Coordinates of C-alpha atoms in Angstrom, one line a residue:
L1 CA 27.1 -18.0 28.9
L2 CA 24.8 -15.0 28.2
S3 CA 27.7 -12.8 27.3
L4 CA 28.7 -15.4 24.7
L5 CA 25.2 -15.9 23.3
F6 CA 24.4 -12.2 22.8
P7 CA 27.3 -11.5 20.4
L8 CA 26.4 -14.7 18.5
R9 CA 22.8 -13.5 18.1
S10 CA 24.0 -10.1 16.9
N11 CA 26.2 -11.8 14.3
I12 CA 23.2 -13.9 13.1
D13 CA 21.0 -10.7 12.9
L14 CA 23.8 -9.0 10.9
L15 CA 24.1 -11.9 8.5
R16 CA 20.3 -11.9 8.0
A17 CA 20.3 -8.2 7.4
T18 CA 23.1 -8.4 4.8
R19 CA 21.0 -10.7 2.6
L20 CA 18.7 -7.8 1.9
L21 CA 19.7 -5.0 -0.5
F22 CA 17.7 -1.9 0.0
R23 CA 17.6 1.4 -2.0
Q24 CA 15.3 4.4 -1.5
L25 CA 14.9 6.4 -4.7
F26 CA 13.2 9.8 -5.2
E27 CA 11.3 11.5 -7.9
L28 CA 11.5 15.3 -7.5
E29 CA 8.4 16.6 -9.2
S30 CA 5.8 14.5 -7.3
C31 CA 8.0 13.9 -4.3
T32 CA 7.5 10.2 -4.7
Y33 CA 9.7 7.5 -3.2
T34 CA 10.4 4.3 -5.2
Y35 CA 11.8 1.4 -3.2
L36 CA 14.1 -1.3 -4.5
L37 CA 14.6 -4.5 -2.5
A38 CA 16.6 -7.5 -3.4
D39 CA 17.9 -10.8 -2.0
T40 CA 21.7 -10.5 -2.2
E41 CA 22.1 -14.3 -2.6
T42 CA 19.7 -14.9 -5.4
K43 CA 19.8 -11.4 -6.9
E44 CA 16.0 -11.4 -7.3
A45 CA 14.4 -8.0 -6.7
V46 CA 11.1 -6.2 -6.3
L47 CA 10.4 -2.6 -7.0
I48 CA 7.7 -0.6 -5.2
D49 CA 5.9 2.4 -6.7
P50 CA 7.9 3.0 -9.9
V51 CA 7.4 6.4 -11.5
L52 CA 7.2 6.9 -15.3
E53 CA 9.8 9.7 -15.4
T54 CA 12.4 7.6 -13.6
V55 CA 12.1 4.2 -15.3
D56 CA 15.4 4.5 -17.1
R57 CA 17.2 5.6 -13.9
D58 CA 15.8 2.7 -11.9
L59 CA 16.5 0.1 -14.6
K60 CA 20.1 1.4 -14.9
L61 CA 20.6 0.9 -11.2
I62 CA 19.1 -2.6 -11.3
H63 CA 21.4 -3.5 -14.2
E64 CA 24.5 -2.0 -12.4
L65 CA 23.7 -4.1 -9.3
G66 CA 23.3 -7.2 -11.3
L67 CA 19.7 -7.8 -10.1
N68 CA 16.9 -9.8 -11.7
L69 CA 13.7 -7.7 -11.3
K70 CA 10.8 -10.1 -10.7
V71 CA 7.9 -7.9 -9.6
A72 CA 7.0 -4.2 -9.9
V73 CA 4.2 -3.4 -7.4
N74 CA 2.1 -0.3 -6.9
T75 CA 0.8 0.4 -3.4
H76 CA -2.3 1.9 -5.0
C77 CA -3.6 3.7 -8.1
H78 CA -1.8 7.1 -8.1
A79 CA -3.5 10.4 -8.7
D80 CA -0.4 12.4 -8.3
H81 CA 2.0 10.7 -10.6
V82 CA 2.0 8.2 -13.5
T83 CA 3.2 4.7 -12.7
G84 CA 6.2 3.3 -14.5
T85 CA 5.1 -0.3 -14.3
G86 CA 3.7 -0.7 -17.8
I87 CA 6.8 0.7 -19.5
M88 CA 9.0 -1.5 -17.3
R89 CA 7.1 -4.6 -18.3
K90 CA 8.0 -3.9 -21.9
K91 CA 11.7 -3.4 -21.1
V92 CA 12.3 -6.3 -18.6
V93 CA 11.6 -9.8 -19.8
G94 CA 9.5 -11.8 -17.3
L95 CA 8.7 -8.8 -15.1
K96 CA 5.2 -9.1 -13.5
S97 CA 3.1 -6.2 -12.3
A98 CA 1.1 -6.3 -9.0
I99 CA -1.6 -4.2 -7.4
S100 CA -4.6 -4.7 -5.1
K101 CA -7.6 -6.5 -6.6
F102 CA -9.7 -3.7 -5.2
S103 CA -7.9 -1.0 -7.1
G104 CA -10.0 -1.2 -10.2
A105 CA -6.8 -1.8 -12.2
S106 CA -5.5 -4.8 -14.1
A107 CA -2.1 -6.4 -13.4
D108 CA -0.4 -9.7 -13.6
I109 CA -0.8 -10.3 -9.9
Q110 CA -4.0 -9.2 -8.1
L111 CA -3.1 -8.7 -4.4
S112 CA -5.2 -9.6 -1.4
E113 CA -4.8 -9.5 2.4
G114 CA -2.0 -11.9 3.5
D115 CA -0.5 -12.5 0.0
K116 CA 3.2 -12.7 -0.2
I117 CA 5.5 -11.1 -2.8
T118 CA 8.5 -13.3 -2.9
F119 CA 12.0 -12.4 -4.1
G120 CA 14.6 -15.0 -3.5
K121 CA 14.5 -16.0 0.2
Q122 CA 12.8 -12.7 1.1
Y123 CA 9.2 -11.7 0.9
L124 CA 6.7 -8.9 1.5
T125 CA 3.3 -9.5 3.1
V126 CA 0.3 -7.6 1.9
R127 CA -1.9 -5.8 4.4
E128 CA -5.0 -4.1 2.9
T129 CA -5.1 -0.5 4.2
P130 CA -7.9 1.2 2.3
G131 CA -9.2 4.7 3.0
H132 CA -7.1 6.9 0.7
T133 CA -8.3 4.6 -2.1
D134 CA -10.1 1.3 -2.1
G135 CA -7.0 -0.5 -3.3
C136 CA -4.3 0.8 -0.9
V137 CA -2.0 -1.8 0.5
T138 CA 0.9 -1.7 3.0
L139 CA 3.8 -4.1 2.2
V140 CA 5.5 -5.5 5.3
L141 CA 8.9 -7.2 5.2
A142 CA 8.9 -10.8 6.5
D143 CA 10.6 -10.0 9.8
Q144 CA 8.4 -6.9 10.3
S145 CA 11.4 -4.6 10.3
M146 CA 10.1 -2.5 7.4
A147 CA 6.7 -1.4 6.2
F148 CA 6.0 0.3 2.9
T149 CA 2.8 2.2 3.6
G150 CA 2.1 3.9 0.3
D151 CA -0.2 6.9 0.8
A152 CA -2.0 5.4 3.8
L153 CA 0.4 6.5 6.5
L154 CA 2.8 9.3 5.8
I155 CA 5.5 10.7 8.1
R156 CA 3.5 12.8 10.6
G157 CA 0.5 12.7 8.3
C158 CA -1.6 10.4 6.1
G159 CA -3.2 10.3 2.7
R160 CA -6.0 12.6 1.8
T161 CA -9.6 11.2 1.7
D162 CA -11.4 13.8 -0.4
F163 CA -11.4 12.0 -3.8
Q164 CA -10.7 8.7 -5.5
Q165 CA -12.9 6.5 -3.2
G166 CA -11.5 8.2 -0.1
C167 CA -13.0 7.6 3.3
A168 CA -11.6 9.1 6.5
K169 CA -13.2 6.5 8.8
T170 CA -11.8 3.6 6.8
L171 CA -8.3 5.1 6.6
Y172 CA -8.3 5.7 10.4
Q173 CA -9.3 2.1 11.0
S174 CA -6.8 0.7 8.5
I175 CA -3.8 2.5 10.0
H176 CA -4.7 1.7 13.6
E177 CA -5.5 -2.0 12.9
K178 CA -3.0 -2.9 10.2
I179 CA 0.0 -0.6 10.7
F180 CA 0.0 0.5 14.3
T181 CA -0.2 -3.1 15.3
L182 CA 3.3 -3.7 13.9
P183 CA 6.3 -3.5 16.4
D184 CA 7.3 0.0 17.5
E185 CA 10.7 -0.3 15.9
C186 CA 9.3 -1.2 12.5
L187 CA 10.6 1.3 10.0
V188 CA 7.9 3.2 8.1
Y189 CA 8.6 4.1 4.5
P190 CA 5.8 6.1 2.8
A191 CA 5.2 6.8 -0.9
H192 CA 5.8 10.5 -0.5
D193 CA 7.3 13.1 1.7
Y194 CA 7.3 16.9 0.9
L195 CA 9.6 18.0 3.7
G196 CA 12.7 15.9 3.0
R197 CA 12.0 13.2 5.6
T198 CA 13.0 9.7 4.5
V199 CA 11.8 7.3 7.2
S200 CA 9.9 7.0 10.5
T201 CA 8.9 4.2 12.8
V202 CA 5.6 2.8 13.9
G203 CA 6.3 3.9 17.4
E204 CA 7.0 7.4 16.4
E205 CA 3.9 7.7 14.3
R206 CA 1.7 6.2 17.0
K207 CA 3.1 8.7 19.5
F208 CA 3.6 11.9 17.4
N209 CA 1.4 11.8 14.3
P210 CA -0.7 14.9 14.8
R211 CA -3.7 13.4 13.0
L212 CA -3.6 9.8 14.1
T213 CA -3.1 10.5 17.8
K214 CA -6.7 12.0 17.8
N215 CA -9.8 10.0 18.3
L216 CA -11.9 9.0 15.3
D217 CA -14.3 11.9 15.4
E218 CA -11.5 14.4 15.7
F219 CA -9.6 12.7 12.9
M220 CA -12.6 12.8 10.5
D221 CA -13.1 16.5 11.3
I222 CA -9.4 17.2 10.5
M223 CA -9.7 15.3 7.2
K224 CA -12.9 17.1 6.2
N225 CA -11.3 20.5 6.6
L226 CA -7.9 20.1 5.0
N227 CA -8.9 22.1 1.9
L228 CA -6.0 20.7 -0.2
P229 CA -5.4 21.7 -3.8
K230 CA -5.8 19.0 -6.4
P231 CA -2.7 16.9 -7.1
K232 CA -0.5 18.5 -9.7
K233 CA -0.8 15.5 -12.1
I234 CA -4.4 14.7 -11.8
G235 CA -5.1 16.3 -15.1
I236 CA -2.8 13.9 -16.9
N237 CA -3.7 10.6 -15.3
I238 CA -3.3 7.7 -17.5
M239 CA -5.8 5.0 -18.5
L240 CA -4.0 2.1 -20.3
L241 CA -6.3 0.3 -22.6
Y242 CA -5.7 -3.4 -23.1
S243 CA -5.9 -5.0 -26.5
P244 CA -4.5 -8.3 -27.8
I245 CA -1.9 -6.3 -29.8
T246 CA -0.7 -3.5 -27.5
T247 CA -1.3 -1.3 -24.6
Y248 CA -1.8 2.4 -25.3
A249 CA -2.1 5.4 -23.0
L250 CA -4.8 8.0 -23.4
I251 CA -4.1 11.2 -21.5
V252 CA -7.2 13.0 -20.4
D253 CA -8.0 15.9 -18.1
I254 CA -10.8 14.8 -15.7
I255 CA -11.1 18.3 -14.3
T256 CA -11.7 20.4 -17.4
V257 CA -13.2 17.9 -19.8
P258 CA -16.3 19.4 -21.5
K259 CA -19.5 17.6 -22.2
D260 CA -18.8 16.9 -25.8
F261 CA -15.1 16.2 -25.4
Q262 CA -13.8 13.5 -27.7
F263 CA -10.3 12.3 -28.3
C264 CA -9.2 10.3 -31.3
D265 CA -5.8 8.6 -32.0
T266 CA -6.0 7.7 -35.7
S267 CA -3.1 5.3 -35.6
L268 CA -5.0 3.0 -33.3
H269 CA -8.5 4.1 -34.1
R270 CA -9.3 4.6 -30.4
F271 CA -11.8 7.2 -29.1
V272 CA -12.7 8.4 -25.7
A273 CA -15.7 10.5 -24.9
W274 CA -17.0 11.9 -21.6
N275 CA -20.6 10.8 -21.0
L276 CA -22.0 13.4 -18.5
S277 CA -25.3 11.6 -17.8
S278 CA -23.6 8.3 -16.8
A279 CA -20.5 10.0 -15.3
S280 CA -18.2 7.7 -17.2
F281 CA -15.5 7.8 -19.8
H282 CA -16.4 5.8 -22.9
F283 CA -13.8 4.0 -24.9
S284 CA -14.3 2.5 -28.3
S285 CA -12.1 0.8 -30.9
S286 CA -12.2 -2.2 -33.1
F287 CA -12.4 -4.2 -29.9
P288 CA -15.5 -4.3 -27.6
D289 CA -16.4 -1.0 -26.0
I290 CA -15.2 -0.3 -22.4
S291 CA -17.0 2.0 -20.0
V292 CA -15.0 3.3 -17.0
P293 CA -16.7 5.0 -14.0
A294 CA -15.4 8.5 -13.4
N295 CA -14.2 7.6 -9.9
R296 CA -11.9 4.9 -11.4
I297 CA -10.2 7.3 -13.8
C298 CA -7.1 7.3 -11.7
G299 CA -6.9 3.5 -12.3
L300 CA -4.2 1.9 -14.4
Q301 CA -4.1 -1.2 -16.6
D302 CA -0.8 -2.9 -17.2

């Protein structure tokens, strides 16, 4: 009887697996992974961490596969690349953006712990994993076979904690309590990898991750002394300003901006100035003024 049941169970698992379409896409300059998941029955799809430079590539693939993209979700506000979510929303009718409510960013869907992102009969569950940023989330497939960990847990590493609301203690707790509690065989798909690795597992990272196998004090000491260079694209981070008419991107360099820096786009009559005393960027236009704290400059608004 058991010999008859086991093949049956394998076939059921196989059928369940074939209902999920999965693609891992790569952006070369920032070494960013974008993930496409779809329900093969309903053709509804979700895209995780789209990158501005690869929007056309990703939409072409989605069109070729005959998919209906429902949600584009960012695992956090990115300092190392510019999200493609805003541009995609203009090109795909009905597409909704999603990001953590703690990210300091605006989106159609503000995500919280336990929320579900549904596409067809499939869904991703949100686990809040702050520490790299306040708004980092890990997205876990319904059967816990896959976890998309953003910049929180990387393959044999983790996200840096030296800027953008970073906190080593918080990150350590997030990973151990929200990711390492998943099954050992759960596949780990990070937002980046710089050595060509594409996937790991929770069991591997719990056993072999050179930072996260340490105790908390050792981990905090490691993170304090990484001495990493700033991300390549931190000087061109995007702030998307909302108005009833349009969204418009102002590109600013938060590293080299002088005290009296001022930017003006005459077509939209928008200005941005660095206020040194209040440590904020100040935006003004024909609409009410917006003041954005400096530590939120890596935020995005869709």
